[in-house]
């Protein structure tokens, strides 16, 4: 795959958020609409295309710990605000060859997580579960070995303790289970087809009126 | 890929007509003597002790080498110091032995050099048309072939198959279970798996028409992908009761992502086994408790439990147990409750589920029979758990009223061990599992219900 080969040839073992999402999108996984920019000019166009409110994030192949570095700024509502924040972020990241990601802001109160890893005994395994900042603490997750079919994906979704959040509860729309199943199944496909992909994190997947959207993603590579 | 007829391939190993015990001994305290005793006790017909230091062992002619044996030798059971084993394997292959069981330890489990020797032995065997079980194992328990384990489990032929990566677990499990009325088809102690491995035996037991339930103890699987592909198919055919051990990993995985860091061996195995409907146990007691239920009772058609207890105390805790395990303790219909109210004392009892028959049921056990009959006729109930205080009268009533009933039944006592021990033979004969604690009965019934649901999907 082109994105992967390019990164590997640069000696990188990680794809940027933007590159990671391009890979996921090519496998039919719904991701945020976003445009990467590094000039005020392109920012202006991007902001018009994405629309307010939006999110601005530092972006770059070697960029990590964005939240800690205050490189994730949400709920930006005007051109003036976006210009200002764009400058702030760019100043911080351009030294390491970074840019700024102009991203649609997904509204939704439920966060899920999905991922991929390679087990030495079983090969590529897909993870699904409760997302957000407490994922590692609550560990409400399940694993299955790829290939994963529809029945497996639905079983996984039923297998988490928090499965009821997928239902229509408290005025929140029912989750689009078929779309979620698609994410799980396609992660499995990536595991089987893309030998250079070592691990994938997708967290959070926000349910926007029930429809899942991958808001952040990380793809780790291997030779 | 050529279709593998696993039954044809491994039958010679499970049904050997002749066996050479290499390292046989008449000396008490030696393993070679222990296995001699075992084979003589089961009456294995064509047994050849092999020991260059003796002409005769325990009344049987002994041979200096397997090659000296005049007739055919289907199986070799090797109990020798490790340094003699490779040459012995070569001799066995020359003799045309089909199945070689190596009890000897001191190979791959010790280190790299041992692993190399194992590979060499496996190669020699394969090239010579033989298969190896072990090394470092206790062999096969197959009542139909008069092959047995060291502890000497029961001799009757049955339907439970075992694949165990722990020899002593398989040994103790089969001993205890056969004492409690369970009968086995084949049990295998896998040992170091230098040739045949746990997956081969899983495949065999899955195809074996004699085997209806599979019990297993696993620490790891060599062909993970293949296992993952097969285990669900196997589990759909026959219940697999599995104790998966060895969860803690020496050192954490080097993970570059959160997903990688979260994926411990246990989480991945839970995913593999959970998706396959495998029945999990975390101790010998849990394996046995589940086994008694699966062996003696039919699978339930649903998850609804009818709980009947003498004095009511344990009912509440047991109901909690059932609910926490995902089963239902449903309300009874008015007509059922009416029928129950007709036979139970008006005070100190409850006609609701759990049905509390009060102290009166201790002195008048016939109350139980009416209530059990009523509940067994209730279409809203799939399983019955009856809690009582023991004794022949109590047993006879239960056995009589549950006969021919299509519901899954388990009985538990809250009595001293001696009472349970005294009564257990009666329950075995009636095919009703008896537990010394209602919670254990609840766990076993829950496993049955979840497996039945998996099978129906």
Coordinates of C-alpha atoms in Angstrom, one line a residue, chain B residues 13-255:
Chain B
X13 CA -2.5 -45.7 18.8
X14 CA -5.7 -45.9 20.7
X15 CA -6.4 -49.6 19.9
X16 CA -3.0 -51.4 20.0
X17 CA -3.2 -55.2 20.0
X18 CA 0.3 -55.7 21.4
X19 CA 2.5 -53.5 23.6
X20 CA 6.2 -53.5 24.6
X21 CA 6.9 -51.9 27.9
X22 CA 10.5 -50.8 27.4
X23 CA 12.1 -50.3 30.8
X24 CA 9.8 -52.8 32.5
X25 CA 10.8 -53.9 36.0
X26 CA 9.8 -56.2 38.8
X27 CA 11.5 -53.9 41.4
X28 CA 9.1 -52.0 43.6
X29 CA 9.6 -48.3 43.6
X30 CA 10.6 -48.2 39.9
X31 CA 8.3 -46.6 37.3
X32 CA 8.8 -49.7 35.1
X33 CA 7.2 -51.7 37.9
X34 CA 4.3 -49.3 38.3
X35 CA 3.3 -49.6 34.7
X36 CA 3.8 -53.4 34.7
X37 CA 1.3 -53.5 37.6
X38 CA -1.1 -51.3 35.7
X39 CA -1.1 -53.3 32.5
X40 CA -1.4 -56.6 34.4
X41 CA -4.3 -55.2 36.4
X42 CA -6.3 -54.2 33.4
X43 CA -5.4 -57.4 31.7
X44 CA -3.8 -56.0 28.6
X45 CA -3.5 -59.2 26.5
X46 CA -0.3 -59.1 24.6
X47 CA 2.2 -57.5 26.8
X48 CA 6.0 -57.7 26.3
X49 CA 8.2 -56.5 29.1
X50 CA 11.6 -55.3 27.6
X51 CA 14.6 -55.2 30.0
X52 CA 18.0 -56.6 29.0
X53 CA 18.6 -57.4 32.7
X54 CA 15.9 -60.0 33.1
X55 CA 14.6 -63.2 31.4
X56 CA 11.2 -62.9 33.0
X57 CA 9.3 -60.1 34.8
X58 CA 6.3 -60.8 37.0
X59 CA 5.6 -64.1 35.2
X60 CA 5.9 -62.8 31.6
X61 CA 8.8 -63.5 29.3
X62 CA 11.1 -60.5 29.1
X63 CA 13.2 -59.4 26.1
X64 CA 16.5 -57.6 25.8
X65 CA 15.3 -55.4 23.0
X66 CA 12.0 -54.6 21.2
X67 CA 13.7 -56.1 18.1
X68 CA 13.9 -59.5 19.8
X69 CA 10.1 -59.8 20.2
X70 CA 8.8 -62.5 17.9
X71 CA 5.3 -61.3 17.1
X72 CA 4.2 -57.8 15.9
X73 CA 4.3 -54.9 18.3
X74 CA 1.7 -52.2 17.7
X75 CA 2.8 -49.9 20.6
X76 CA 5.9 -49.2 22.6
X77 CA 5.7 -47.6 26.1
X78 CA 9.2 -46.3 26.9
X79 CA 10.2 -45.8 30.5
X80 CA 14.0 -45.3 30.2
X81 CA 16.6 -42.7 31.2
X82 CA 16.5 -40.0 28.5
X83 CA 19.9 -40.8 27.1
X84 CA 18.7 -44.3 26.0
X85 CA 15.5 -43.1 24.4
X86 CA 16.6 -42.0 20.9
X87 CA 18.2 -45.3 20.1
X88 CA 15.2 -47.1 21.5
X89 CA 13.0 -45.1 19.2
X90 CA 15.1 -46.2 16.3
X91 CA 14.7 -49.8 17.4
X92 CA 11.0 -49.4 17.6
X93 CA 10.8 -48.0 14.1
X94 CA 12.9 -51.0 12.8
X95 CA 10.4 -53.3 14.6
X96 CA 7.5 -51.7 12.9
X97 CA 5.9 -50.2 16.0
X98 CA 3.1 -47.7 15.0
X99 CA 2.6 -45.8 18.3
X100 CA 5.5 -44.8 20.6
X101 CA 4.6 -43.4 24.0
X102 CA 7.6 -41.9 25.8
X103 CA 7.1 -41.5 29.5
X104 CA 10.7 -40.4 30.2
X105 CA 11.4 -36.8 31.2
X106 CA 14.5 -34.7 30.6
X107 CA 14.0 -33.4 27.1
X108 CA 12.6 -30.2 25.8
X109 CA 11.2 -29.2 29.1
X110 CA 14.8 -28.8 30.3
X111 CA 16.3 -26.7 27.5
X112 CA 17.3 -26.2 23.9
X113 CA 19.4 -29.3 23.6
X114 CA 16.4 -31.4 24.8
X115 CA 14.2 -29.7 22.1
X116 CA 16.7 -30.7 19.4
X117 CA 16.6 -34.3 20.6
X118 CA 12.8 -34.2 20.5
X119 CA 12.9 -33.0 16.9
X120 CA 15.3 -35.8 16.0
X121 CA 13.1 -38.4 17.6
X122 CA 10.0 -37.1 15.8
X123 CA 11.8 -37.2 12.5
X124 CA 13.0 -40.7 13.0
X125 CA 9.5 -41.8 13.9
X126 CA 7.8 -40.1 11.1
X127 CA 10.2 -41.4 8.5
X128 CA 9.6 -44.9 9.9
X129 CA 5.8 -44.7 9.8
X130 CA 5.4 -44.3 13.6
X131 CA 3.9 -41.5 15.7
X132 CA 5.2 -40.3 19.1
X133 CA 3.2 -39.2 22.1
X134 CA 5.3 -37.3 24.7
X135 CA 8.0 -37.4 25.9
X136 CA 7.3 -36.5 29.5
X137 CA 3.8 -37.9 29.5
X138 CA 1.8 -40.7 31.2
X139 CA 0.4 -42.1 28.0
X140 CA -3.2 -43.1 27.2
X141 CA -6.2 -44.2 29.2
X142 CA -8.5 -46.2 27.0
X143 CA -10.7 -48.7 28.7
X144 CA -11.6 -50.4 25.5
X145 CA -8.0 -51.2 24.8
X146 CA -7.2 -51.9 28.5
X147 CA -4.7 -49.0 28.5
X148 CA -4.7 -47.2 31.8
X149 CA -3.2 -44.3 33.8
X150 CA -0.9 -44.7 36.9
X151 CA -3.7 -44.1 39.4
X152 CA -5.8 -46.8 37.9
X153 CA -9.1 -45.2 37.0
X154 CA -12.2 -47.2 36.3
X155 CA -12.2 -50.0 33.7
X156 CA -15.7 -49.4 32.1
X157 CA -15.9 -47.9 28.6
X158 CA -17.6 -44.6 28.3
X159 CA -18.0 -41.4 26.3
X160 CA -15.8 -38.8 27.9
X161 CA -12.6 -37.9 26.0
X162 CA -9.7 -36.0 27.6
X163 CA -6.8 -34.0 26.1
X164 CA -4.4 -32.8 28.8
X165 CA -1.1 -31.1 28.8
X166 CA -0.8 -32.1 32.4
X167 CA -0.4 -35.8 33.0
X168 CA -1.2 -35.7 36.7
X169 CA -4.3 -33.7 36.1
X170 CA -5.6 -36.2 33.6
X171 CA -4.7 -39.0 36.0
X172 CA -6.5 -37.5 39.0
X173 CA -9.4 -36.3 37.0
X174 CA -10.1 -39.7 35.5
X175 CA -9.7 -41.4 38.9
X176 CA -12.1 -39.1 40.7
X177 CA -14.6 -39.0 37.9
X178 CA -14.7 -42.7 37.4
X179 CA -15.3 -43.2 41.1
X180 CA -18.3 -40.9 40.7
X181 CA -19.9 -42.8 37.9
X182 CA -18.4 -41.1 34.8
X183 CA -16.9 -43.3 32.1
X184 CA -14.3 -42.5 29.6
X185 CA -13.6 -43.2 26.0
X186 CA -10.0 -42.0 25.7
X187 CA -7.8 -39.8 27.7
X188 CA -4.4 -38.6 26.5
X189 CA -1.6 -37.1 28.4
X190 CA 0.2 -35.0 25.7
X191 CA 3.6 -34.4 27.3
X192 CA 6.0 -32.3 25.4
X193 CA 4.2 -32.8 22.1
X194 CA 7.4 -33.5 20.1
X195 CA 5.3 -35.2 17.4
X196 CA 1.5 -35.5 18.0
X197 CA 0.1 -32.5 19.8
X198 CA -3.1 -31.4 21.6
X199 CA -4.7 -30.3 18.4
X200 CA -4.3 -33.7 16.8
X201 CA -6.0 -35.3 19.7
X202 CA -8.8 -32.6 19.7
X203 CA -9.4 -33.5 16.1
X204 CA -9.5 -37.2 16.8
X205 CA -11.9 -36.9 19.7
X206 CA -14.1 -34.6 17.7
X207 CA -14.4 -37.2 15.0
X208 CA -14.5 -40.2 17.3
X209 CA -18.0 -41.6 17.5
X210 CA -17.3 -43.1 20.9
X211 CA -16.6 -39.7 22.4
X212 CA -19.5 -37.4 23.3
X213 CA -17.9 -34.9 25.7
X214 CA -14.4 -33.5 25.6
X215 CA -12.5 -32.4 28.7
X216 CA -9.2 -30.5 28.3
X217 CA -6.4 -28.9 30.2
X218 CA -4.2 -26.6 28.0
X219 CA -1.3 -24.3 28.7
X220 CA -0.5 -23.4 25.1
X221 CA -1.3 -24.5 21.5
X222 CA 1.4 -24.9 18.9
X223 CA -0.8 -24.2 15.9
X224 CA -2.9 -21.3 17.1
X225 CA -4.4 -20.4 13.8
X226 CA -5.5 -23.9 13.1
X227 CA -6.8 -24.3 16.6
X228 CA -8.9 -21.2 16.3
X229 CA -10.3 -22.4 13.0
X230 CA -11.3 -25.9 14.4
X231 CA -12.3 -25.3 18.0
X232 CA -15.7 -23.7 17.1
X233 CA -16.6 -26.6 14.8
X234 CA -15.6 -29.1 17.5
X235 CA -17.5 -27.2 20.2
X236 CA -20.6 -27.1 18.1
X237 CA -20.5 -30.9 17.8
X238 CA -19.6 -31.8 21.4
X239 CA -19.3 -29.9 24.6
X240 CA -15.7 -29.0 25.4
X241 CA -14.9 -28.3 29.1
X242 CA -11.6 -26.6 29.2
X243 CA -9.2 -25.3 31.9
X244 CA -6.8 -22.9 30.2
X245 CA -3.8 -22.3 32.3
X246 CA -0.7 -20.2 32.1
X247 CA -2.2 -16.8 31.8
X248 CA 0.5 -14.8 33.4
X249 CA 3.2 -13.9 30.9
X250 CA 6.8 -13.7 31.8
X251 CA 7.4 -10.0 30.9
X252 CA 4.9 -7.8 29.2
X253 CA 4.6 -7.6 25.5
X254 CA 6.5 -4.8 23.8
X255 CA 3.5 -2.9 22.5

